[in-house]
PDB file of C-alpha atoms in Angstrom:
ATOM      1  CA  UNK A  17     -28.328 130.503  11.694  1.00  0.00           C
ATOM      2  CA  UNK A  18     -28.808 127.108  13.306  1.00  0.00           C
ATOM      3  CA  UNK A  19     -31.324 126.928  16.137  1.00  0.00           C
ATOM      4  CA  UNK A  20     -29.441 126.033  19.334  1.00  0.00           C
ATOM      5  CA  UNK A  21     -32.008 123.366  20.158  1.00  0.00           C
ATOM      6  CA  UNK A  22     -30.719 121.097  17.378  1.00  0.00           C
ATOM      7  CA  UNK A  23     -27.064 121.104  18.413  1.00  0.00           C
ATOM      8  CA  UNK A  24     -27.364 118.572  21.270  1.00  0.00           C
ATOM      9  CA  UNK A  25     -29.358 115.994  19.267  1.00  0.00           C
ATOM     10  CA  UNK A  26     -26.981 116.420  16.321  1.00  0.00           C
ATOM     11  CA  UNK A  27     -23.998 115.886  18.630  1.00  0.00           C
ATOM     12  CA  UNK A  28     -25.644 112.651  19.799  1.00  0.00           C
ATOM     13  CA  UNK A  29     -26.163 111.604  16.168  1.00  0.00           C
ATOM     14  CA  UNK A  30     -22.477 112.323  15.506  1.00  0.00           C
ATOM     15  CA  UNK A  31     -21.488 110.224  18.538  1.00  0.00           C
ATOM     16  CA  UNK A  32     -23.555 107.366  17.151  1.00  0.00           C
ATOM     17  CA  UNK A  33     -22.050 107.770  13.680  1.00  0.00           C
ATOM     18  CA  UNK A  34     -18.564 107.535  15.159  1.00  0.00           C
ATOM     19  CA  UNK A  35     -19.395 104.070  16.531  1.00  0.00           C
ATOM     20  CA  UNK A  36     -19.573 102.565  13.036  1.00  0.00           C
ATOM     21  CA  UNK A  37     -16.857  99.914  12.770  1.00  0.00           C
ATOM     22  CA  UNK A  38     -13.894 100.914  10.624  1.00  0.00           C
ATOM     23  CA  UNK A  39     -14.158  99.420   7.179  1.00  0.00           C
ATOM     24  CA  UNK A  40     -17.817  98.553   7.747  1.00  0.00           C
ATOM     25  CA  UNK A  41     -20.852 100.735   7.410  1.00  0.00           C
ATOM     26  CA  UNK A  42     -20.718 104.373   6.366  1.00  0.00           C
ATOM     27  CA  UNK A  43     -20.637 106.449   9.598  1.00  0.00           C
ATOM     28  CA  UNK A  44     -24.072 108.025   9.693  1.00  0.00           C
ATOM     29  CA  UNK A  45     -26.045 108.515  12.890  1.00  0.00           C
ATOM     30  CA  UNK A  46     -29.647 109.464  13.505  1.00  0.00           C
ATOM     31  CA  UNK A  47     -31.854 110.226  16.488  1.00  0.00           C
ATOM     32  CA  UNK A  48     -35.559 110.877  16.871  1.00  0.00           C
ATOM     33  CA  UNK A  49     -36.536 113.367  19.540  1.00  0.00           C
ATOM     34  CA  UNK A  50     -40.055 113.888  20.858  1.00  0.00           C
ATOM     35  CA  UNK A  51     -41.775 117.233  21.341  1.00  0.00           C
ATOM     36  CA  UNK A  52     -40.076 117.629  24.739  1.00  0.00           C
ATOM     37  CA  UNK A  53     -36.624 117.126  23.191  1.00  0.00           C
ATOM     38  CA  UNK A  54     -36.091 113.658  24.672  1.00  0.00           C
ATOM     39  CA  UNK A  55     -34.371 111.091  22.467  1.00  0.00           C
ATOM     40  CA  UNK A  56     -36.845 108.274  21.789  1.00  0.00           C
ATOM     41  CA  UNK A  57     -35.001 106.490  18.975  1.00  0.00           C
ATOM     42  CA  UNK A  58     -31.432 106.075  17.756  1.00  0.00           C
ATOM     43  CA  UNK A  59     -29.805 104.467  14.762  1.00  0.00           C
ATOM     44  CA  UNK A  60     -26.628 103.949  12.782  1.00  0.00           C
ATOM     45  CA  UNK A  61     -26.115 102.423   9.372  1.00  0.00           C
ATOM     46  CA  UNK A  62     -26.271  98.624   9.618  1.00  0.00           C
ATOM     47  CA  UNK A  63     -26.446  97.636   5.940  1.00  0.00           C
ATOM     48  CA  UNK A  64     -23.110  95.851   5.945  1.00  0.00           C
ATOM     49  CA  UNK A  65     -23.382  94.483   9.475  1.00  0.00           C
ATOM     50  CA  UNK A  66     -26.885  93.081   9.018  1.00  0.00           C
ATOM     51  CA  UNK A  67     -26.922  92.524   5.258  1.00  0.00           C
ATOM     52  CA  UNK A  68     -29.995  94.779   5.178  1.00  0.00           C
ATOM     53  CA  UNK A  69     -30.481  97.053   2.158  1.00  0.00           C
ATOM     54  CA  UNK A  70     -32.879  99.191   4.228  1.00  0.00           C
ATOM     55  CA  UNK A  71     -30.466  99.382   7.180  1.00  0.00           C
ATOM     56  CA  UNK A  72     -29.916 103.121   6.962  1.00  0.00           C
ATOM     57  CA  UNK A  73     -29.483 105.117  10.174  1.00  0.00           C
ATOM     58  CA  UNK A  74     -32.735 107.009   9.618  1.00  0.00           C
ATOM     59  CA  UNK A  75     -34.799 103.841   9.145  1.00  0.00           C
ATOM     60  CA  UNK A  76     -33.236 102.251  12.235  1.00  0.00           C
ATOM     61  CA  UNK A  77     -33.951 105.377  14.319  1.00  0.00           C
ATOM     62  CA  UNK A  78     -37.537 105.724  13.046  1.00  0.00           C
ATOM     63  CA  UNK A  79     -38.245 102.050  13.794  1.00  0.00           C
ATOM     64  CA  UNK A  80     -36.716 102.412  17.248  1.00  0.00           C
ATOM     65  CA  UNK A  81     -38.862 105.467  18.040  1.00  0.00           C
ATOM     66  CA  UNK A  82     -42.037 103.825  16.730  1.00  0.00           C
ATOM     67  CA  UNK A  83     -41.376 100.704  18.816  1.00  0.00           C
ATOM     68  CA  UNK A  84     -40.782 102.819  21.904  1.00  0.00           C
ATOM     69  CA  UNK A  85     -44.014 104.760  21.626  1.00  0.00           C
ATOM     70  CA  UNK A  86     -46.027 101.903  20.134  1.00  0.00           C
ATOM     71  CA  UNK A  87     -47.215 103.945  17.175  1.00  0.00           C
ATOM     72  CA  UNK A  88     -45.956 104.339  13.599  1.00  0.00           C
ATOM     73  CA  UNK A  89     -47.071 107.955  13.447  1.00  0.00           C
ATOM     74  CA  UNK A  90     -44.273 110.060  14.893  1.00  0.00           C
ATOM     75  CA  UNK A  91     -46.260 113.286  14.964  1.00  0.00           C
ATOM     76  CA  UNK A  92     -44.594 115.904  17.141  1.00  0.00           C
ATOM     77  CA  UNK A  93     -41.165 114.310  16.650  1.00  0.00           C
ATOM     78  CA  UNK A  94     -38.011 115.422  14.877  1.00  0.00           C
ATOM     79  CA  UNK A  95     -35.587 113.203  12.974  1.00  0.00           C
ATOM     80  CA  UNK A  96     -31.988 114.403  13.326  1.00  0.00           C
ATOM     81  CA  UNK A  97     -29.411 112.797  11.015  1.00  0.00           C
ATOM     82  CA  UNK A  98     -25.793 113.536  10.167  1.00  0.00           C
ATOM     83  CA  UNK A  99     -26.241 113.313   6.365  1.00  0.00           C
ATOM     84  CA  UNK A 100     -29.008 114.511   4.061  1.00  0.00           C
ATOM     85  CA  UNK A 101     -31.365 111.556   3.576  1.00  0.00           C
ATOM     86  CA  UNK A 102     -31.541 109.506   0.380  1.00  0.00           C
ATOM     87  CA  UNK A 103     -34.845 108.949  -1.448  1.00  0.00           C
ATOM     88  CA  UNK A 104     -35.739 105.900   0.669  1.00  0.00           C
ATOM     89  CA  UNK A 105     -35.099 107.702   3.947  1.00  0.00           C
ATOM     90  CA  UNK A 106     -36.747 110.920   2.791  1.00  0.00           C
ATOM     91  CA  UNK A 107     -39.827 108.874   1.900  1.00  0.00           C
ATOM     92  CA  UNK A 108     -39.781 107.138   5.279  1.00  0.00           C
ATOM     93  CA  UNK A 109     -39.514 110.542   6.936  1.00  0.00           C
ATOM     94  CA  UNK A 110     -42.656 111.725   5.153  1.00  0.00           C
ATOM     95  CA  UNK A 111     -44.542 108.487   5.799  1.00  0.00           C
ATOM     96  CA  UNK A 112     -43.682 108.448   9.510  1.00  0.00           C
ATOM     97  CA  UNK A 113     -45.301 111.888   9.859  1.00  0.00           C
ATOM     98  CA  UNK A 114     -42.409 113.505  11.746  1.00  0.00           C
ATOM     99  CA  UNK A 115     -42.877 117.233  12.121  1.00  0.00           C
ATOM    100  CA  UNK A 116     -39.295 118.128  11.336  1.00  0.00           C
ATOM    101  CA  UNK A 117     -36.141 116.827   9.673  1.00  0.00           C
ATOM    102  CA  UNK A 118     -32.783 118.198  10.776  1.00  0.00           C
ATOM    103  CA  UNK A 119     -29.630 117.106   8.976  1.00  0.00           C
ATOM    104  CA  UNK A 120     -25.926 117.882   8.934  1.00  0.00           C
ATOM    105  CA  UNK A 121     -23.989 117.478   5.693  1.00  0.00           C
ATOM    106  CA  UNK A 122     -25.569 117.873   2.278  1.00  0.00           C
ATOM    107  CA  UNK A 123     -25.252 114.892  -0.075  1.00  0.00           C
ATOM    108  CA  UNK A 124     -24.679 116.069  -3.651  1.00  0.00           C
ATOM    109  CA  UNK A 125     -24.641 112.476  -4.956  1.00  0.00           C
ATOM    110  CA  UNK A 126     -27.790 111.001  -3.373  1.00  0.00           C
ATOM    111  CA  UNK A 127     -29.507 113.681  -1.287  1.00  0.00           C
ATOM    112  CA  UNK A 128     -33.289 113.792  -1.542  1.00  0.00           C
ATOM    113  CA  UNK A 129     -33.927 116.844   0.625  1.00  0.00           C
ATOM    114  CA  UNK A 130     -32.838 119.484  -1.856  1.00  0.00           C
ATOM    115  CA  UNK A 131     -29.556 118.322  -3.386  1.00  0.00           C
ATOM    116  CA  UNK A 132     -30.751 115.981  -6.166  1.00  0.00           C
ATOM    117  CA  UNK A 133     -34.437 115.714  -5.326  1.00  0.00           C
ATOM    118  CA  UNK A 134     -36.690 117.302  -2.759  1.00  0.00           C
ATOM    119  CA  UNK A 135     -38.948 114.468  -1.680  1.00  0.00           C
ATOM    120  CA  UNK A 136     -39.945 115.901   1.694  1.00  0.00           C
ATOM    121  CA  UNK A 137     -41.216 119.192   0.271  1.00  0.00           C
ATOM    122  CA  UNK A 138     -43.031 117.726  -2.741  1.00  0.00           C
ATOM    123  CA  UNK A 139     -46.428 119.439  -2.766  1.00  0.00           C
ATOM    124  CA  UNK A 140     -48.073 116.303  -4.173  1.00  0.00           C
ATOM    125  CA  UNK A 141     -47.521 114.474  -0.882  1.00  0.00           C
ATOM    126  CA  UNK A 142     -49.956 114.666   2.016  1.00  0.00           C
ATOM    127  CA  UNK A 143     -47.284 115.465   4.615  1.00  0.00           C
ATOM    128  CA  UNK A 144     -44.320 117.825   4.389  1.00  0.00           C
ATOM    129  CA  UNK A 145     -42.046 118.139   7.423  1.00  0.00           C
ATOM    130  CA  UNK A 146     -40.130 121.298   8.189  1.00  0.00           C
ATOM    131  CA  UNK A 147     -36.476 121.007   7.114  1.00  0.00           C
ATOM    132  CA  UNK A 148     -33.381 122.399   8.822  1.00  0.00           C
ATOM    133  CA  UNK A 149     -30.152 121.590   6.948  1.00  0.00           C
ATOM    134  CA  UNK A 150     -26.482 122.182   7.589  1.00  0.00           C
ATOM    135  CA  UNK A 151     -26.467 121.643  11.385  1.00  0.00           C
ATOM    136  CA  UNK A 152     -22.871 120.806  12.387  1.00  0.00           C
ATOM    137  CA  UNK A 153     -22.244 120.062   8.714  1.00  0.00           C
ATOM    138  CA  UNK A 154     -18.466 120.400   9.049  1.00  0.00           C
ATOM    139  CA  UNK A 155     -18.291 117.705  11.719  1.00  0.00           C
ATOM    140  CA  UNK A 156     -20.536 115.389   9.712  1.00  0.00           C
ATOM    141  CA  UNK A 157     -18.501 115.934   6.557  1.00  0.00           C
ATOM    142  CA  UNK A 158     -15.210 115.296   8.389  1.00  0.00           C
ATOM    143  CA  UNK A 159     -16.445 111.911   9.651  1.00  0.00           C
ATOM    144  CA  UNK A 160     -17.498 110.889   6.140  1.00  0.00           C
ATOM    145  CA  UNK A 161     -14.290 112.137   4.528  1.00  0.00           C
ATOM    146  CA  UNK A 162     -12.207 110.178   7.018  1.00  0.00           C
ATOM    147  CA  UNK A 163     -14.209 107.033   6.302  1.00  0.00           C
ATOM    148  CA  UNK A 164     -13.979 107.334   2.514  1.00  0.00           C
ATOM    149  CA  UNK A 165     -10.275 108.264   2.605  1.00  0.00           C
ATOM    150  CA  UNK A 166      -9.664 104.871   4.203  1.00  0.00           C
ATOM    151  CA  UNK A 167     -11.574 103.163   1.409  1.00  0.00           C
ATOM    152  CA  UNK A 168      -9.879 104.967  -1.464  1.00  0.00           C
ATOM    153  CA  UNK A 169      -6.306 105.064  -0.240  1.00  0.00           C
TER     154      UNK A 169
END
């Protein structure tokens, strides 16, 4: 059962993902919400647009939130993203000290929050955020399938 509180931020992340230009970056959206549920950071994939290998939606959203609050520690915040984070983004999630990670679709090919690896729950790390997966997964998957169908066909 998905907590109702994560539906609105995930819908915002999906709206952001849908803004990715056709044929450009993979449509992934992310938002950071503070303890009150207010969005304090947003991001989409910008790797292709900016030529930035670290231009993943999660990194963009985390940087945006940190700039807004003037602090790299995002304690009390939640990162909401449409696709299970990769190893880089899972690591950034841990290092930013967010309390919670909420994601939509699972990523069997590169997911680092349970699918291939489980970076965020590794007991050797000093911080382990709570994880809520599968929130609006069908909508997230549909966006990705539409994008990749255009690249394969």
